[in-house]
Amino acid sequence: MIVIRHADVEEILEGREADNIRTVAEAYRLHACGQTTVPHSVFLRFPGRDRDRIIGLPAYRGGDRPVAGMKWISSFPANIDSGLQRASAAILLNSLATGHPEALVEGSVISARRTAASAALAAELLTREARPDGVALIGCGVINAEILRHLRAALPRLAEVTLYDQSPSRADEFATRVLSYAPGLRISRAGTLDEALGAHRLVSFATTAGVPHTGLDAVRPGTVVLHVSLRDLRPEALLGAHNIVDDADHVCRERTSPHLAEQLTGGRGFIDASIGQLLTGEREFNPQPERTVIFSPFGLGVLDLALADFVHDVAVRKGLGVAVDGFLPGPGA
């Protein structure tokens, strides 16, 4: 058994934004071709604490390098007020020969970067007819920071960033961090959400919103919205847009905006395609130029396993992590 620590994961994934996008794309292709097993996530909630949750995401990825395991990720938004990260995670990888657990991987870095890689992949696919030169980031936390890094790998022309956060100081801190590694970017701060929504034709929502709070009346025609946090948009906004998801069965749950849109209409006809279908060519997507395109990814556990498997392989080859002897019973025990 090997324990792969936060610092080990960061070292292994440093500077791999373009590779992360390719890894996530291949996982989506396998999923679209039926070579994955992704049961519904399990949500553990606590009485009287509506904002806090822990989610279990089991998954199996087939293909040339099969892997199985589970991510166990918590979201405690009040952590931010104490200077802690909102989310923490651990990923357990199991041997497909014996079923034994063989690696425990710190998962917050992997979770953030697979989320960002998924968003950047969607942005690259959905803006091919008109590349944006800027992006509006709604929510100035870890996820949008990683999304920006991955967007810069996927869309090299990106030169402008508009920030909006309910906490102006958080937006200021975010801008300082970004300029430390991307001094050429032009960064501005929006005074209102609508100002941010109208600033660019690419928008990324990564907030802690628990219920829908906005429409998309302020966006420019043809804007691509990366609805990563899943609960910002009123369901009516989805019904007036093109919708791409990662998996309709997964995303239409737990009162996400797509779930509310399904309840409102009685079906999923508002969903145009999954990202896997676009990657494999199973479904064509020809958006109307004036309509907004919304990407709503639930976040499939198979993406976490794809990155965790890579991290595990590199850690073993480089001698990183901590080997734990005697974790499992010996033969015949």
Tab-separated table of N, CA and C in Angstrom, residues 257-327:
chain	number	residue	atom	x	y	z
A	257	SER	N	-29.062	22.736	-11.731
A	257	SER	CA	-29.886	23.496	-12.674
A	257	SER	C	-30.444	22.602	-13.791
A	258	PRO	N	-29.655	21.666	-14.370
A	258	PRO	CA	-30.253	20.748	-15.347
A	258	PRO	C	-31.349	19.872	-14.743
A	259	HIS	N	-31.179	19.459	-13.499
A	259	HIS	CA	-32.212	18.662	-12.830
A	259	HIS	C	-33.498	19.479	-12.699
A	260	LEU	N	-33.382	20.738	-12.301
A	260	LEU	CA	-34.565	21.597	-12.180
A	260	LEU	C	-35.206	21.847	-13.542
A	261	ALA	N	-34.380	21.971	-14.588
A	261	ALA	CA	-34.926	22.148	-15.934
A	261	ALA	C	-35.687	20.898	-16.384
A	262	GLU	N	-35.158	19.733	-16.013
A	262	GLU	CA	-35.866	18.484	-16.327
A	262	GLU	C	-37.208	18.425	-15.606
A	263	GLN	N	-37.223	18.822	-14.339
A	263	GLN	CA	-38.478	18.825	-13.589
A	263	GLN	C	-39.469	19.823	-14.178
A	264	LEU	N	-38.962	20.944	-14.675
A	264	LEU	CA	-39.811	21.987	-15.230
A	264	LEU	C	-40.470	21.544	-16.535
A	265	THR	N	-39.723	20.782	-17.337
A	265	THR	CA	-40.216	20.408	-18.668
A	265	THR	C	-40.746	18.979	-18.737
A	266	GLY	N	-40.390	18.155	-17.750
A	266	GLY	CA	-40.799	16.756	-17.780
A	266	GLY	C	-39.922	15.874	-18.638
A	267	GLY	N	-38.769	16.365	-19.060
A	267	GLY	CA	-37.874	15.555	-19.891
A	267	GLY	C	-36.525	16.215	-20.054
A	268	ARG	N	-35.692	15.589	-20.879
A	268	ARG	CA	-34.329	16.070	-21.093
A	268	ARG	C	-34.110	16.521	-22.526
A	269	GLY	N	-35.176	16.885	-23.199
A	269	GLY	CA	-35.059	17.324	-24.581
A	269	GLY	C	-34.239	18.586	-24.757
A	270	PHE	N	-34.029	19.345	-23.693
A	270	PHE	CA	-33.232	20.571	-23.781
A	270	PHE	C	-31.741	20.279	-23.883
A	271	ILE	N	-31.313	19.027	-23.613
A	271	ILE	CA	-29.903	18.647	-23.689
A	271	ILE	C	-29.569	18.256	-25.126
A	272	ASP	N	-28.578	18.925	-25.713
A	272	ASP	CA	-28.209	18.671	-27.104
A	272	ASP	C	-27.321	17.444	-27.259
A	273	ALA	N	-26.339	17.280	-26.373
A	273	ALA	CA	-25.374	16.184	-26.526
A	273	ALA	C	-24.513	16.108	-25.272
A	274	SER	N	-23.788	15.002	-25.152
A	274	SER	CA	-22.737	14.897	-24.139
A	274	SER	C	-21.403	15.240	-24.787
A	275	ILE	N	-20.454	15.624	-23.972
A	275	ILE	CA	-19.138	15.977	-24.513
A	275	ILE	C	-18.466	14.754	-25.123
A	276	GLY	N	-18.725	13.566	-24.556
A	276	GLY	CA	-18.174	12.351	-25.136
A	276	GLY	C	-18.713	12.097	-26.533
A	277	GLN	N	-19.987	12.353	-26.741
A	277	GLN	CA	-20.581	12.186	-28.069
A	277	GLN	C	-19.962	13.137	-29.085
A	278	LEU	N	-19.611	14.341	-28.644
A	278	LEU	CA	-18.949	15.277	-29.547
A	278	LEU	C	-17.544	14.804	-29.881
A	279	LEU	N	-16.842	14.270	-28.894
A	279	LEU	CA	-15.463	13.826	-29.113
A	279	LEU	C	-15.394	12.614	-30.026
A	280	THR	N	-16.363	11.705	-29.918
A	280	THR	CA	-16.348	10.498	-30.739
A	280	THR	C	-17.023	10.694	-32.088
A	281	GLY	N	-17.697	11.818	-32.279
A	281	GLY	CA	-18.427	12.049	-33.507
A	281	GLY	C	-19.766	11.349	-33.568
A	282	GLU	N	-20.199	10.789	-32.424
A	282	GLU	CA	-21.488	10.098	-32.391
A	282	GLU	C	-22.641	11.054	-32.663
A	283	ARG	N	-22.471	12.317	-32.259
A	283	ARG	CA	-23.537	13.294	-32.456
A	283	ARG	C	-22.939	14.594	-32.994
A	284	GLU	N	-23.586	15.161	-33.989
A	284	GLU	CA	-23.184	16.454	-34.509
A	284	GLU	C	-23.818	17.570	-33.675
A	285	PHE	N	-23.096	18.668	-33.592
A	285	PHE	CA	-23.613	19.813	-32.846
A	285	PHE	C	-23.386	21.060	-33.671
A	286	ASN	N	-24.469	21.652	-34.133
A	286	ASN	CA	-24.400	22.861	-34.950
A	286	ASN	C	-25.200	23.962	-34.255
A	287	PRO	N	-24.565	24.654	-33.325
A	287	PRO	CA	-25.305	25.655	-32.536
A	287	PRO	C	-25.751	26.839	-33.378
A	288	GLN	N	-26.885	27.395	-32.986
A	288	GLN	CA	-27.323	28.639	-33.599
A	288	GLN	C	-26.422	29.768	-33.100
A	289	PRO	N	-25.880	30.571	-33.998
A	289	PRO	CA	-24.851	31.551	-33.614
A	289	PRO	C	-25.266	32.510	-32.511
A	290	GLU	N	-26.557	32.826	-32.410
A	290	GLU	CA	-27.000	33.824	-31.442
A	290	GLU	C	-27.330	33.227	-30.073
A	291	ARG	N	-27.388	31.887	-29.990
A	291	ARG	CA	-27.802	31.251	-28.732
A	291	ARG	C	-26.606	30.973	-27.834
A	292	THR	N	-26.832	31.086	-26.550
A	292	THR	CA	-25.834	30.727	-25.561
A	292	THR	C	-25.640	29.210	-25.552
A	293	VAL	N	-24.407	28.777	-25.337
A	293	VAL	CA	-24.097	27.361	-25.172
A	293	VAL	C	-23.632	27.150	-23.738
A	294	ILE	N	-24.291	26.231	-23.027
A	294	ILE	CA	-23.975	25.974	-21.615
A	294	ILE	C	-23.390	24.570	-21.485
A	295	PHE	N	-22.223	24.487	-20.861
A	295	PHE	CA	-21.623	23.193	-20.534
A	295	PHE	C	-21.816	22.953	-19.045
A	296	SER	N	-22.545	21.875	-18.714
A	296	SER	CA	-22.837	21.539	-17.310
A	296	SER	C	-22.253	20.169	-16.997
A	297	PRO	N	-21.055	20.107	-16.412
A	297	PRO	CA	-20.431	18.828	-16.089
A	297	PRO	C	-20.683	18.426	-14.639
A	298	PHE	N	-21.289	17.257	-14.433
A	298	PHE	CA	-21.491	16.797	-13.061
A	298	PHE	C	-20.151	16.479	-12.399
A	299	GLY	N	-19.216	15.983	-13.201
A	299	GLY	CA	-17.913	15.604	-12.654
A	299	GLY	C	-17.846	14.111	-12.429
A	300	LEU	N	-17.518	13.357	-13.454
A	300	LEU	CA	-17.539	11.898	-13.370
A	300	LEU	C	-16.294	11.375	-12.647
A	301	GLY	N	-16.507	10.410	-11.765
A	301	GLY	CA	-15.390	9.847	-11.008
A	301	GLY	C	-14.321	9.225	-11.879
A	302	VAL	N	-14.680	8.813	-13.093
A	302	VAL	CA	-13.695	8.188	-13.968
A	302	VAL	C	-12.602	9.177	-14.379
A	303	LEU	N	-12.911	10.475	-14.360
A	303	LEU	CA	-11.886	11.480	-14.663
A	303	LEU	C	-10.855	11.541	-13.545
A	304	ASP	N	-11.318	11.476	-12.308
A	304	ASP	CA	-10.396	11.459	-11.165
A	304	ASP	C	-9.495	10.230	-11.226
A	305	LEU	N	-10.094	9.076	-11.567
A	305	LEU	CA	-9.289	7.850	-11.637
A	305	LEU	C	-8.243	7.941	-12.736
A	306	ALA	N	-8.594	8.570	-13.854
A	306	ALA	CA	-7.645	8.690	-14.953
A	306	ALA	C	-6.400	9.462	-14.514
A	307	LEU	N	-6.594	10.584	-13.813
A	307	LEU	CA	-5.440	11.352	-13.336
A	307	LEU	C	-4.748	10.650	-12.170
A	308	ALA	N	-5.525	10.041	-11.273
A	308	ALA	CA	-4.929	9.361	-10.121
A	308	ALA	C	-4.078	8.177	-10.570
A	309	ASP	N	-4.521	7.479	-11.602
A	309	ASP	CA	-3.743	6.356	-12.127
A	309	ASP	C	-2.408	6.841	-12.666
A	310	PHE	N	-2.416	7.969	-13.369
A	310	PHE	CA	-1.155	8.536	-13.854
A	310	PHE	C	-0.248	8.924	-12.687
A	311	VAL	N	-0.818	9.591	-11.683
A	311	VAL	CA	-0.035	10.004	-10.515
A	311	VAL	C	0.557	8.784	-9.813
A	312	HIS	N	-0.241	7.742	-9.646
A	312	HIS	CA	0.233	6.515	-8.994
A	312	HIS	C	1.406	5.914	-9.754
A	313	ASP	N	1.284	5.833	-11.070
A	313	ASP	CA	2.343	5.239	-11.889
A	313	ASP	C	3.646	6.024	-11.752
A	314	VAL	N	3.554	7.354	-11.828
A	314	VAL	CA	4.765	8.174	-11.714
A	314	VAL	C	5.355	8.083	-10.311
A	315	ALA	N	4.497	8.089	-9.288
A	315	ALA	CA	4.986	8.014	-7.910
A	315	ALA	C	5.762	6.725	-7.666
A	316	VAL	N	5.266	5.620	-8.185
A	316	VAL	CA	5.961	4.336	-8.009
A	316	VAL	C	7.310	4.372	-8.722
A	317	ARG	N	7.350	4.902	-9.945
A	317	ARG	CA	8.601	4.929	-10.713
A	317	ARG	C	9.633	5.858	-10.077
A	318	LYS	N	9.159	6.959	-9.482
A	318	LYS	CA	10.088	7.938	-8.918
A	318	LYS	C	10.363	7.726	-7.429
A	319	GLY	N	9.705	6.765	-6.825
A	319	GLY	CA	9.902	6.532	-5.405
A	319	GLY	C	9.275	7.579	-4.518
A	320	LEU	N	8.208	8.219	-4.996
A	320	LEU	CA	7.501	9.210	-4.197
A	320	LEU	C	6.423	8.531	-3.365
A	321	GLY	N	5.899	9.251	-2.375
A	321	GLY	CA	4.871	8.684	-1.521
A	321	GLY	C	5.473	7.908	-0.359
A	322	VAL	N	4.579	7.371	0.447
A	322	VAL	CA	4.998	6.637	1.648
A	322	VAL	C	4.449	5.214	1.565
A	323	ALA	N	5.330	4.245	1.556
A	323	ALA	CA	4.909	2.845	1.545
A	323	ALA	C	4.469	2.449	2.949
A	324	VAL	N	3.307	1.808	3.046
A	324	VAL	CA	2.762	1.375	4.340
A	324	VAL	C	2.756	-0.151	4.356
A	325	ASP	N	3.672	-0.724	5.118
A	325	ASP	CA	3.730	-2.184	5.235
A	325	ASP	C	2.721	-2.656	6.270
A	326	GLY	N	2.164	-3.826	6.023
A	326	GLY	CA	1.242	-4.432	6.996
A	326	GLY	C	-0.139	-3.850	7.012
A	327	PHE	N	-0.484	-3.032	6.023
A	327	PHE	CA	-1.840	-2.463	5.972
A	327	PHE	C	-2.888	-3.558	5.776
